[in-house]
């Protein structure tokens, strides 16, 4: 196949090199030649009639990149289509799935989509909640799972990470080397989406979010060129990629900052809900947010348990030193009241694996989010709203519902300004802030409207209350947002206009806006 392809390309007079991507004109010539030489393709594209956009792209890529493409009905297509976290994503039905094995393959695919005017989706980990985020109906899904390189630099200060890795892959590779990175806290989450959307880490108090700790992005631009994007080479695009999501190109490698790290103290305590305990923990959370200890991280959860028929409070705590029961968490630990505890010394891989167990596959999912200024009183108000709304739907079969609070301390946001800053739209002058997330899972599509209505109502009521108390904040964290939420408006008008300007500069043909319609767009 490869030899015949080289002969075919040479007949077209094109340069053959393993590292040099084709131009748009060259791909146009190759696709035209493919149509002339194939009266009817394997997927029914007739050269005598008008091209069938994505069917033509699939047939061409199947011929050009050996072994990359799977089609509807094949076992490989079905298997790859099942590898999404939410059932909404698995329901999408692309014409084909393409799995590139090199950055040049990615470039070829993007140019093929441009020539055929075929819409596409990009999948890194596939952990988004809503339909179309990284899968697509009637288009092509480009799955980056084979771009799973992991390589630590000689000075041990950087690791090259492919977007096909999960964070569990990264930590399992780095833990034996006593190194770590600023990355996700759930092992099955993919590297690409989390990093481009912000990326909260156990170590964010020390270093900031994941997007602030990428030395260099290797990016396929809309014109098919492959570029190293960093603070020196493309400072404007480097700024945009730090929070700008999938609006600027396909990132095929992240060069991440590494740092020495041994075990950490991490795990969770589970308590039965009482109003007194909730009030105590809300105050403890607020105090932790103000303290801004860079070693301390927390995820504070109100959850309804169908099996017990009661509400629970879960405190996920992490301390980045191997120090059991650190003093900073003394107001979060109540041994006499705890129902279950997993707090212990563990590795990063172990901590991420534990949180992964609370995010199982095979459910319908919805995420919603908002941000507000630090306030235990507002936390109590919002948790009461959440309990009230969920109590109306808690008998839905297999429902799992959580209200999650996380601190955005001034220690975290102090890092947002380094290397020219990120595009998220806030800084340490705004803080401390609280990031709130609604996380609900269920199975039956017949319950979609009830679940979405409840979540939507909580967000509406909570925002109204926050602004009425002069505690509201516009920021919407991309990685937790519902498809209904306007993420980039929350970055602020100035940042949104700047993101749009950068998009026009590097993508004048609007490839990432029009041909890649999924996830959150800046226009």
Coordinates of C-alpha atoms in Angstrom, one line a residue:
X1 CA 0.0 0.0 0.0
X2 CA 2.7 2.5 1.0
X3 CA 4.9 1.8 -2.0
X4 CA 1.9 2.1 -4.4
X5 CA 1.0 5.4 -2.7
X6 CA 4.5 6.7 -3.2
X7 CA 4.3 5.8 -6.8
X8 CA 0.9 7.5 -7.1
X9 CA 2.1 10.7 -5.5
X10 CA 5.3 10.8 -7.6
X11 CA 3.1 10.6 -10.7
X12 CA 1.4 13.8 -9.5
X13 CA 4.8 15.5 -9.3
X14 CA 4.6 16.0 -5.5
X15 CA 7.5 16.0 -3.1
X16 CA 7.6 12.9 -0.8
X17 CA 9.0 13.3 2.7
X18 CA 8.1 11.9 6.0
X19 CA 8.1 15.2 7.8
X20 CA 6.8 17.7 5.2
X21 CA 3.1 18.1 5.1
X22 CA 1.2 18.7 1.9
X23 CA -0.3 22.0 0.9
X24 CA -3.9 22.6 0.3
X25 CA -3.3 22.8 -3.5
X26 CA -1.5 19.4 -3.4
X27 CA -4.3 17.7 -1.5
X28 CA -6.8 19.2 -4.0
X29 CA -4.7 17.6 -6.8
X30 CA -4.5 14.3 -5.1
X31 CA -8.3 14.1 -4.4
X32 CA -9.0 15.1 -8.0
X33 CA -6.7 12.3 -9.2
X34 CA -8.4 9.9 -6.8
X35 CA -11.8 10.7 -8.2
X36 CA -10.5 10.2 -11.8
X37 CA -9.0 6.8 -10.9
X38 CA -12.0 5.5 -8.9
X39 CA -15.3 5.5 -10.7
X40 CA -16.9 4.2 -7.6
X41 CA -15.1 4.1 -4.2
X42 CA -15.4 1.6 -1.4
X43 CA -18.1 3.8 0.2
X44 CA -20.1 4.6 -3.0
X45 CA -18.6 7.9 -4.1
X46 CA -19.2 8.3 -7.8
X47 CA -16.7 10.2 -9.8
X48 CA -19.4 10.8 -12.5
X49 CA -21.6 12.7 -10.0
X50 CA -21.0 15.4 -7.5
X51 CA -18.7 14.5 -4.6
X52 CA -20.4 13.4 -1.4
X53 CA -18.3 15.6 0.9
X54 CA -17.4 13.3 3.9
X55 CA -17.7 10.0 2.0
X56 CA -15.1 11.3 -0.4
X57 CA -12.9 12.5 2.4
X58 CA -13.2 9.1 4.1
X59 CA -12.5 7.1 0.9
X60 CA -9.5 9.3 0.1
X61 CA -8.0 9.1 3.6
X62 CA -8.6 5.3 3.6
X63 CA -6.5 5.1 0.4
X64 CA -3.8 7.6 1.4
X65 CA -3.2 6.8 5.1
X66 CA -2.9 3.1 5.3
X67 CA -5.1 1.5 8.1
X68 CA -6.3 4.8 9.4
X69 CA -10.0 4.7 8.6
X70 CA -12.9 2.6 9.8
X71 CA -16.4 2.7 8.4
X72 CA -19.9 2.2 9.6
X73 CA -20.7 -1.4 10.4
X74 CA -17.2 -2.5 11.0
X75 CA -16.2 -3.8 14.5
X76 CA -13.4 -1.3 14.8
X77 CA -15.8 1.6 14.0
X78 CA -18.2 0.3 16.7
X79 CA -15.5 -0.2 19.3
X80 CA -14.0 3.3 18.8
X81 CA -17.4 4.8 18.9
X82 CA -18.1 3.3 22.3
X83 CA -15.0 4.9 23.8
X84 CA -16.7 8.0 25.1
X85 CA -17.6 8.8 28.6
X86 CA -21.2 10.0 28.1
X87 CA -23.9 8.1 26.2
X88 CA -24.8 11.3 24.4
X89 CA -21.4 11.3 22.7
X90 CA -21.6 7.6 21.8
X91 CA -24.9 8.2 20.0
X92 CA -23.2 10.3 17.3
X93 CA -22.8 8.6 13.9
X94 CA -19.9 9.8 11.8
X95 CA -19.5 8.7 8.2
X96 CA -16.1 7.2 9.2
X97 CA -13.5 7.5 12.0
X98 CA -9.9 8.3 11.2
X99 CA -7.0 7.5 13.5
X100 CA -3.8 9.3 12.5
X101 CA -0.5 7.9 13.6
X102 CA 1.6 11.1 12.9
X103 CA 1.2 14.8 12.9
X104 CA 1.6 14.7 9.1
X105 CA -1.5 12.4 9.0
X106 CA -3.4 15.0 11.0
X107 CA -2.4 17.7 8.5
X108 CA -3.4 15.6 5.6
X109 CA -6.8 14.9 7.2
X110 CA -7.5 18.6 7.9
X111 CA -6.7 19.6 4.3
X112 CA -8.8 16.7 3.0
X113 CA -11.8 18.0 5.1
X114 CA -11.2 21.5 3.6
X115 CA -11.1 20.3 0.0
X116 CA -14.2 18.2 0.4
X117 CA -16.0 20.7 2.7
X118 CA -16.5 17.9 5.2
X119 CA -17.3 18.7 8.8
X120 CA -15.3 16.9 11.5
X121 CA -14.7 16.5 15.2
X122 CA -11.5 16.0 17.1
X123 CA -11.3 13.4 19.9
X124 CA -8.6 13.4 22.6
X125 CA -10.0 11.6 25.6
X126 CA -13.7 11.9 24.8
X127 CA -14.7 12.9 28.3
X128 CA -17.0 15.8 27.5
X129 CA -20.6 15.4 28.6
X130 CA -22.7 16.6 25.7
X131 CA -23.4 15.4 22.2
X132 CA -21.1 16.7 19.4
X133 CA -18.3 17.8 21.7
X134 CA -15.7 15.3 20.2
X135 CA -17.9 13.2 18.0
X136 CA -20.1 14.1 15.1
X137 CA -23.2 13.0 13.1
X138 CA -22.6 12.7 9.4
X139 CA -19.1 14.1 9.4
X140 CA -15.7 12.5 10.3
X141 CA -14.3 11.9 13.7
X142 CA -10.5 12.3 13.9
X143 CA -9.4 10.2 16.9
X144 CA -6.0 11.2 18.2
X145 CA -5.5 8.0 20.3
X146 CA -2.4 6.9 18.5
X147 CA -0.6 10.2 19.1
X148 CA 0.3 8.9 22.6
X149 CA 4.0 9.8 22.8
X150 CA 5.5 10.3 26.2
X151 CA 9.2 11.5 26.5
X152 CA 10.9 13.2 29.3
X153 CA 13.7 15.7 28.4
X154 CA 17.3 15.0 29.5
X155 CA 17.2 17.7 32.1
X156 CA 13.9 16.2 33.5
X157 CA 12.2 19.6 33.4
X158 CA 9.8 18.9 30.5
X159 CA 7.8 16.0 29.1
X160 CA 6.5 15.8 25.5
X161 CA 2.9 14.4 25.7
X162 CA 0.7 13.4 22.8
X163 CA -3.0 14.2 23.0
X164 CA -3.9 10.5 22.7
X165 CA -2.9 10.0 26.3
X166 CA -5.1 10.1 29.3
X167 CA -3.8 11.7 32.5
X168 CA -3.6 8.2 34.0
X169 CA -1.2 7.3 31.3
X170 CA 0.9 10.4 32.1
X171 CA 1.0 9.8 35.8
X172 CA 1.8 6.0 35.4
X173 CA 4.7 7.0 33.3
X174 CA 6.0 9.8 35.6
X175 CA 5.4 8.3 39.0
X176 CA 8.3 5.8 38.8
X177 CA 10.6 8.7 37.9
X178 CA 9.4 10.8 40.9
X179 CA 8.1 13.5 38.5
X180 CA 4.8 15.0 37.9
X181 CA 3.0 17.7 35.8
X182 CA 0.1 20.1 36.2
X183 CA -2.7 17.9 34.8
X184 CA -6.1 16.4 35.3
X185 CA -7.3 14.7 38.5
X186 CA -9.4 12.0 36.9
X187 CA -7.3 9.3 35.2
X188 CA -9.5 8.7 32.1
X189 CA -9.7 12.4 31.2
X190 CA -7.7 13.2 28.0
X191 CA -4.8 15.5 27.9
X192 CA -6.0 17.7 25.0
X193 CA -9.4 19.0 26.1
X194 CA -8.5 19.6 29.7
X195 CA -5.4 21.5 28.9
X196 CA -6.9 23.8 26.2
X197 CA -9.9 24.5 28.5
X198 CA -7.9 25.5 31.6
X199 CA -7.0 22.4 33.6
X200 CA -7.4 22.3 37.4
X201 CA -4.7 20.3 39.2
X202 CA -3.9 19.2 42.7
X203 CA -0.7 21.3 42.2
X204 CA -2.4 24.5 40.9
X205 CA -1.6 26.4 44.1
X206 CA 2.1 26.0 43.2
X207 CA 1.9 26.4 39.5
X208 CA -1.5 27.6 38.2
X209 CA -3.7 25.6 35.8
X210 CA -2.5 23.2 33.2
X211 CA -2.8 25.7 30.4
X212 CA -0.3 27.9 32.2
X213 CA 2.3 25.1 32.3
X214 CA 2.7 24.3 28.6
X215 CA 6.2 25.4 27.3
X216 CA 5.2 24.7 23.7
X217 CA 2.2 23.5 21.7
X218 CA 2.8 21.6 18.4
X219 CA -0.1 22.7 16.3
X220 CA -1.6 21.9 12.9
X221 CA -2.9 25.1 11.5
X222 CA -5.9 25.4 9.2
X223 CA -3.5 25.7 6.2
X224 CA -2.0 22.3 7.1
X225 CA 1.3 23.6 8.3
X226 CA 2.8 22.2 11.5
X227 CA 4.1 24.8 13.9
X228 CA 5.6 25.1 17.4
X229 CA 3.6 27.7 19.3
X230 CA 5.2 29.2 22.3
X231 CA 5.7 32.6 24.0
X232 CA 8.5 33.5 21.6
X233 CA 7.3 32.1 18.3
X234 CA 3.6 33.0 18.3
X235 CA 2.9 35.0 21.5
X236 CA -0.7 35.9 20.5
X237 CA -1.7 32.4 19.5
X238 CA 0.1 31.0 22.6
X239 CA -2.1 33.3 24.7
X240 CA -5.2 32.1 22.9
X241 CA -4.5 28.4 23.3
X242 CA -4.3 28.9 27.0
X243 CA -8.1 28.6 27.6
X244 CA -9.3 29.0 24.0
X245 CA -10.4 25.4 23.5
X246 CA -10.5 23.9 20.0
X247 CA -10.8 27.2 18.1
X248 CA -7.3 27.5 16.8
X249 CA -5.9 24.3 15.5
X250 CA -5.2 20.6 16.3
X251 CA -2.6 20.3 19.1
X252 CA -0.6 17.2 18.4
X253 CA 1.9 17.5 21.2
X254 CA 2.1 19.4 24.5
X255 CA 5.5 20.1 26.0
X256 CA 4.6 20.3 29.7
X257 CA 6.6 21.6 32.7
X258 CA 7.7 18.7 35.0
X259 CA 8.7 19.0 38.6
X260 CA 9.9 16.5 41.3
X261 CA 7.1 14.8 43.2
X262 CA 6.8 11.9 45.5
X263 CA 3.6 10.6 47.1
X264 CA 0.9 13.0 48.3
X265 CA -1.8 12.7 51.0
X266 CA -5.2 12.3 49.3
X267 CA -8.6 10.7 49.4
X268 CA -12.1 11.4 50.6
X269 CA -14.3 11.4 53.7
X270 CA -18.0 10.7 53.4
X271 CA -20.6 12.0 55.9
X272 CA -24.3 11.8 56.2
X273 CA -25.8 15.2 55.5
X274 CA -27.0 17.4 58.4
X275 CA -27.5 21.2 58.3
X276 CA -25.1 21.8 61.1
X277 CA -22.3 19.8 59.4
X278 CA -23.0 21.5 56.1
X279 CA -22.7 24.9 57.7
X280 CA -19.5 23.9 59.4
X281 CA -17.9 22.6 56.2
X282 CA -19.1 25.6 54.1
X283 CA -17.2 27.8 56.6
X284 CA -14.2 25.4 56.5
X285 CA -14.2 25.6 52.7
X286 CA -14.3 29.4 52.7
X287 CA -11.5 29.6 55.2
X288 CA -9.4 27.2 53.1
X289 CA -10.0 29.4 50.1
X290 CA -8.8 32.5 52.0
X291 CA -5.8 30.7 53.4
X292 CA -4.5 30.0 49.9
X293 CA -2.1 27.3 51.0
X294 CA -0.4 26.2 47.7
X295 CA 0.0 22.7 49.0
X296 CA -3.7 22.2 49.8
X297 CA -6.5 21.3 47.3
X298 CA -10.1 20.3 47.9
X299 CA -13.2 19.2 46.1
X300 CA -16.3 19.6 48.3
X301 CA -19.5 17.7 47.3
X302 CA -23.2 17.5 48.2
X303 CA -24.6 14.3 46.7
X304 CA -27.8 12.3 46.8
X305 CA -27.5 8.5 47.4
X306 CA -30.4 6.5 45.9
X307 CA -29.2 3.4 47.6
X308 CA -29.3 5.0 51.1
X309 CA -32.2 7.3 50.3
X310 CA -30.3 10.2 51.8
X311 CA -28.0 13.1 51.1
X312 CA -24.3 13.0 51.8
X313 CA -21.4 15.3 52.1
X314 CA -18.1 14.3 50.5
X315 CA -14.8 16.1 51.2
X316 CA -12.1 15.2 48.7
X317 CA -8.8 16.5 50.1
X318 CA -5.3 16.6 48.7
X319 CA -2.0 17.8 50.2
X320 CA 0.9 17.8 47.9
X321 CA 3.5 16.7 50.5
X322 CA 3.6 13.2 52.0
X323 CA 2.2 14.5 55.3
X324 CA -0.7 12.7 56.9
X325 CA -3.6 14.8 58.3
X326 CA -2.1 18.2 57.7
X327 CA -3.2 21.0 60.0
X328 CA -4.8 23.0 57.1
X329 CA -7.6 20.4 56.8
X330 CA -8.4 20.1 60.5
X331 CA -11.8 21.7 60.0
X332 CA -12.7 19.2 57.3
X333 CA -12.0 16.0 59.3
X334 CA -14.6 14.8 61.8
X335 CA -13.6 11.2 62.7
X336 CA -16.6 10.6 65.0
X337 CA -19.0 11.4 62.1
X338 CA -17.3 9.9 59.1
X339 CA -19.1 7.1 57.3
X340 CA -16.2 6.1 55.1
X341 CA -12.7 7.4 54.5
X342 CA -9.9 6.7 51.9
X343 CA -7.5 9.4 53.0
X344 CA -3.9 8.0 52.8
X345 CA -0.5 8.5 51.3
X346 CA -0.7 7.6 47.6
X347 CA 0.8 8.3 44.2
X348 CA -0.6 10.7 41.6
X349 CA -1.8 7.7 39.6
X350 CA -3.5 6.3 42.7
X351 CA -5.2 9.6 43.5
X352 CA -6.4 10.1 39.9
X353 CA -7.7 6.5 39.7
X354 CA -9.8 7.0 42.9
X355 CA -11.5 10.0 41.5
X356 CA -12.0 8.2 38.2
X357 CA -14.1 5.6 40.0
X358 CA -16.6 8.3 40.8
X359 CA -17.0 9.1 37.1
X360 CA -18.1 5.8 35.5
X361 CA -18.8 5.3 31.8
X362 CA -22.1 4.2 30.5
X363 CA -24.5 7.0 31.6
X364 CA -26.1 10.0 30.2
X365 CA -24.3 13.1 31.6
X366 CA -24.8 16.8 32.1
X367 CA -22.3 19.3 33.5
X368 CA -23.2 23.0 34.4
X369 CA -21.0 25.5 36.1
X370 CA -20.7 29.0 37.5
X371 CA -18.3 31.1 39.5
X372 CA -18.8 33.4 42.5
X373 CA -16.9 35.3 45.1
X374 CA -16.0 33.4 48.3
X375 CA -18.9 33.1 50.6
X376 CA -20.1 30.3 52.9
X377 CA -23.5 31.9 53.1
X378 CA -23.9 31.8 49.3
X379 CA -22.7 28.1 49.4
X380 CA -25.5 27.3 51.8
X381 CA -28.1 29.1 49.7
X382 CA -27.0 27.3 46.5
X383 CA -26.9 23.9 48.2
X384 CA -30.4 24.4 49.5
X385 CA -31.5 25.2 45.9
X386 CA -29.8 22.1 44.6
X387 CA -31.4 19.9 47.2
X388 CA -34.8 21.3 46.5
X389 CA -34.5 20.8 42.7
X390 CA -33.0 17.3 43.0
X391 CA -35.6 16.2 45.5
X392 CA -38.2 16.6 42.7
X393 CA -36.4 14.2 40.4
X394 CA -34.4 11.9 42.8
X395 CA -36.6 8.9 42.0
X396 CA -35.4 8.8 38.4
X397 CA -33.8 5.4 37.9
X398 CA -30.0 5.3 38.2
X399 CA -29.8 9.0 39.0
X400 CA -26.5 10.2 40.5
X401 CA -26.5 13.9 41.3
X402 CA -23.7 16.0 42.8
X403 CA -23.1 19.7 43.6
X404 CA -19.4 20.4 43.6
X405 CA -17.5 23.4 45.0
X406 CA -13.8 24.0 44.4
X407 CA -11.6 26.9 45.5
X408 CA -9.9 29.3 43.1
X409 CA -7.4 30.8 45.5
X410 CA -5.3 33.8 44.9
X411 CA -2.3 31.4 45.1
X412 CA -3.7 29.7 41.9
X413 CA -4.6 32.9 40.0
X414 CA -1.2 34.5 40.8
X415 CA 0.2 32.2 38.1
X416 CA -2.3 33.2 35.4
X417 CA -0.2 36.1 34.3
X418 CA 3.1 34.3 33.5
X419 CA 4.3 34.1 29.9
X420 CA 2.0 36.8 28.7
X421 CA -1.1 35.5 30.6
X422 CA -3.9 33.2 29.6
X423 CA -7.2 34.0 27.9
X424 CA -9.5 33.1 30.8
X425 CA -10.3 36.6 31.8
X426 CA -9.6 36.9 35.5
X427 CA -6.7 37.1 37.9
X428 CA -5.8 37.2 41.6
X429 CA -7.4 40.6 42.0
X430 CA -10.8 38.9 41.5
X431 CA -10.2 36.3 44.2
X432 CA -10.6 34.2 46.1
X433 CA -13.4 32.7 44.0
X434 CA -15.5 29.6 44.2
X435 CA -16.0 27.3 41.2
X436 CA -19.3 25.5 41.3
X437 CA -20.3 22.5 39.2
X438 CA -23.5 20.5 38.8
X439 CA -22.8 16.9 37.8
X440 CA -25.8 14.6 37.1
X441 CA -25.9 11.2 35.4
X442 CA -28.8 9.0 34.5
X443 CA -29.6 6.4 31.8
X444 CA -33.0 6.7 30.1
X445 CA -33.4 9.4 27.4
X446 CA -37.0 9.8 28.6
X447 CA -35.7 11.6 31.6
X448 CA -33.5 14.1 29.7
X449 CA -36.0 17.0 30.0
X450 CA -36.5 16.6 33.7
X451 CA -32.8 16.4 34.5
X452 CA -31.9 19.3 32.3
X453 CA -34.7 21.4 33.6
X454 CA -33.6 20.8 37.2
X455 CA -29.9 21.7 36.4
X456 CA -30.9 24.7 34.4
X457 CA -33.1 26.0 37.3
X458 CA -30.3 25.6 39.8
X459 CA -27.9 27.6 37.7
X460 CA -30.4 30.4 37.0
X461 CA -31.5 30.7 40.6
X462 CA -27.9 30.5 41.9
X463 CA -26.6 33.2 39.5
X464 CA -29.5 35.5 40.4
X465 CA -28.8 35.0 44.1
X466 CA -25.1 35.5 43.7
X467 CA -25.5 38.8 41.8
X468 CA -28.2 40.0 44.2
X469 CA -25.6 39.5 47.0
X470 CA -22.9 41.3 45.0
X471 CA -21.0 38.0 44.8
X472 CA -21.5 37.1 41.2
X473 CA -18.7 36.6 38.7
X474 CA -19.0 36.1 34.9
X475 CA -16.3 33.4 34.4
X476 CA -17.6 30.0 33.1
X477 CA -15.1 27.2 33.3
X478 CA -15.1 25.5 29.9
X479 CA -14.4 22.0 31.0
X480 CA -17.5 21.9 33.3
X481 CA -19.9 24.0 31.1
X482 CA -23.2 22.9 29.6
X483 CA -23.6 23.2 25.8
X484 CA -26.2 25.9 26.7
X485 CA -23.8 28.1 28.5
X486 CA -21.9 31.0 26.7
X487 CA -18.4 30.2 27.9
X488 CA -16.4 32.8 26.0
X489 CA -18.8 35.7 27.0
X490 CA -17.7 34.8 30.5
X491 CA -14.0 35.6 29.5
X492 CA -15.0 39.3 29.2
X493 CA -15.6 41.4 26.1
X494 CA -12.0 42.4 25.6
X495 CA -10.7 38.9 25.8
X496 CA -13.4 37.6 23.4
X497 CA -12.6 40.3 20.9
X498 CA -8.9 39.4 21.1
X499 CA -9.6 35.7 20.6
X500 CA -11.8 36.5 17.6
X501 CA -9.0 38.7 16.1
X502 CA -6.5 35.9 16.5
X503 CA -8.8 33.5 14.9
X504 CA -9.2 35.7 11.8
X505 CA -5.4 36.0 11.6
X506 CA -4.6 32.3 11.7
X507 CA -7.8 30.9 10.3
X508 CA -9.3 33.3 7.7
X509 CA -11.2 30.5 6.1
X510 CA -13.0 29.7 9.4
X511 CA -12.1 26.0 9.4
X512 CA -12.2 25.7 13.1
X513 CA -15.5 27.5 13.3
X514 CA -17.5 26.1 10.4
X515 CA -16.0 22.7 9.6
X516 CA -15.4 21.8 13.2
X517 CA -18.7 22.9 14.8
X518 CA -18.5 21.0 18.1
X519 CA -17.7 22.2 21.6
X520 CA -17.5 25.9 22.4
X521 CA -17.0 28.5 19.6
X522 CA -15.7 32.0 19.9
X523 CA -18.0 33.3 17.1

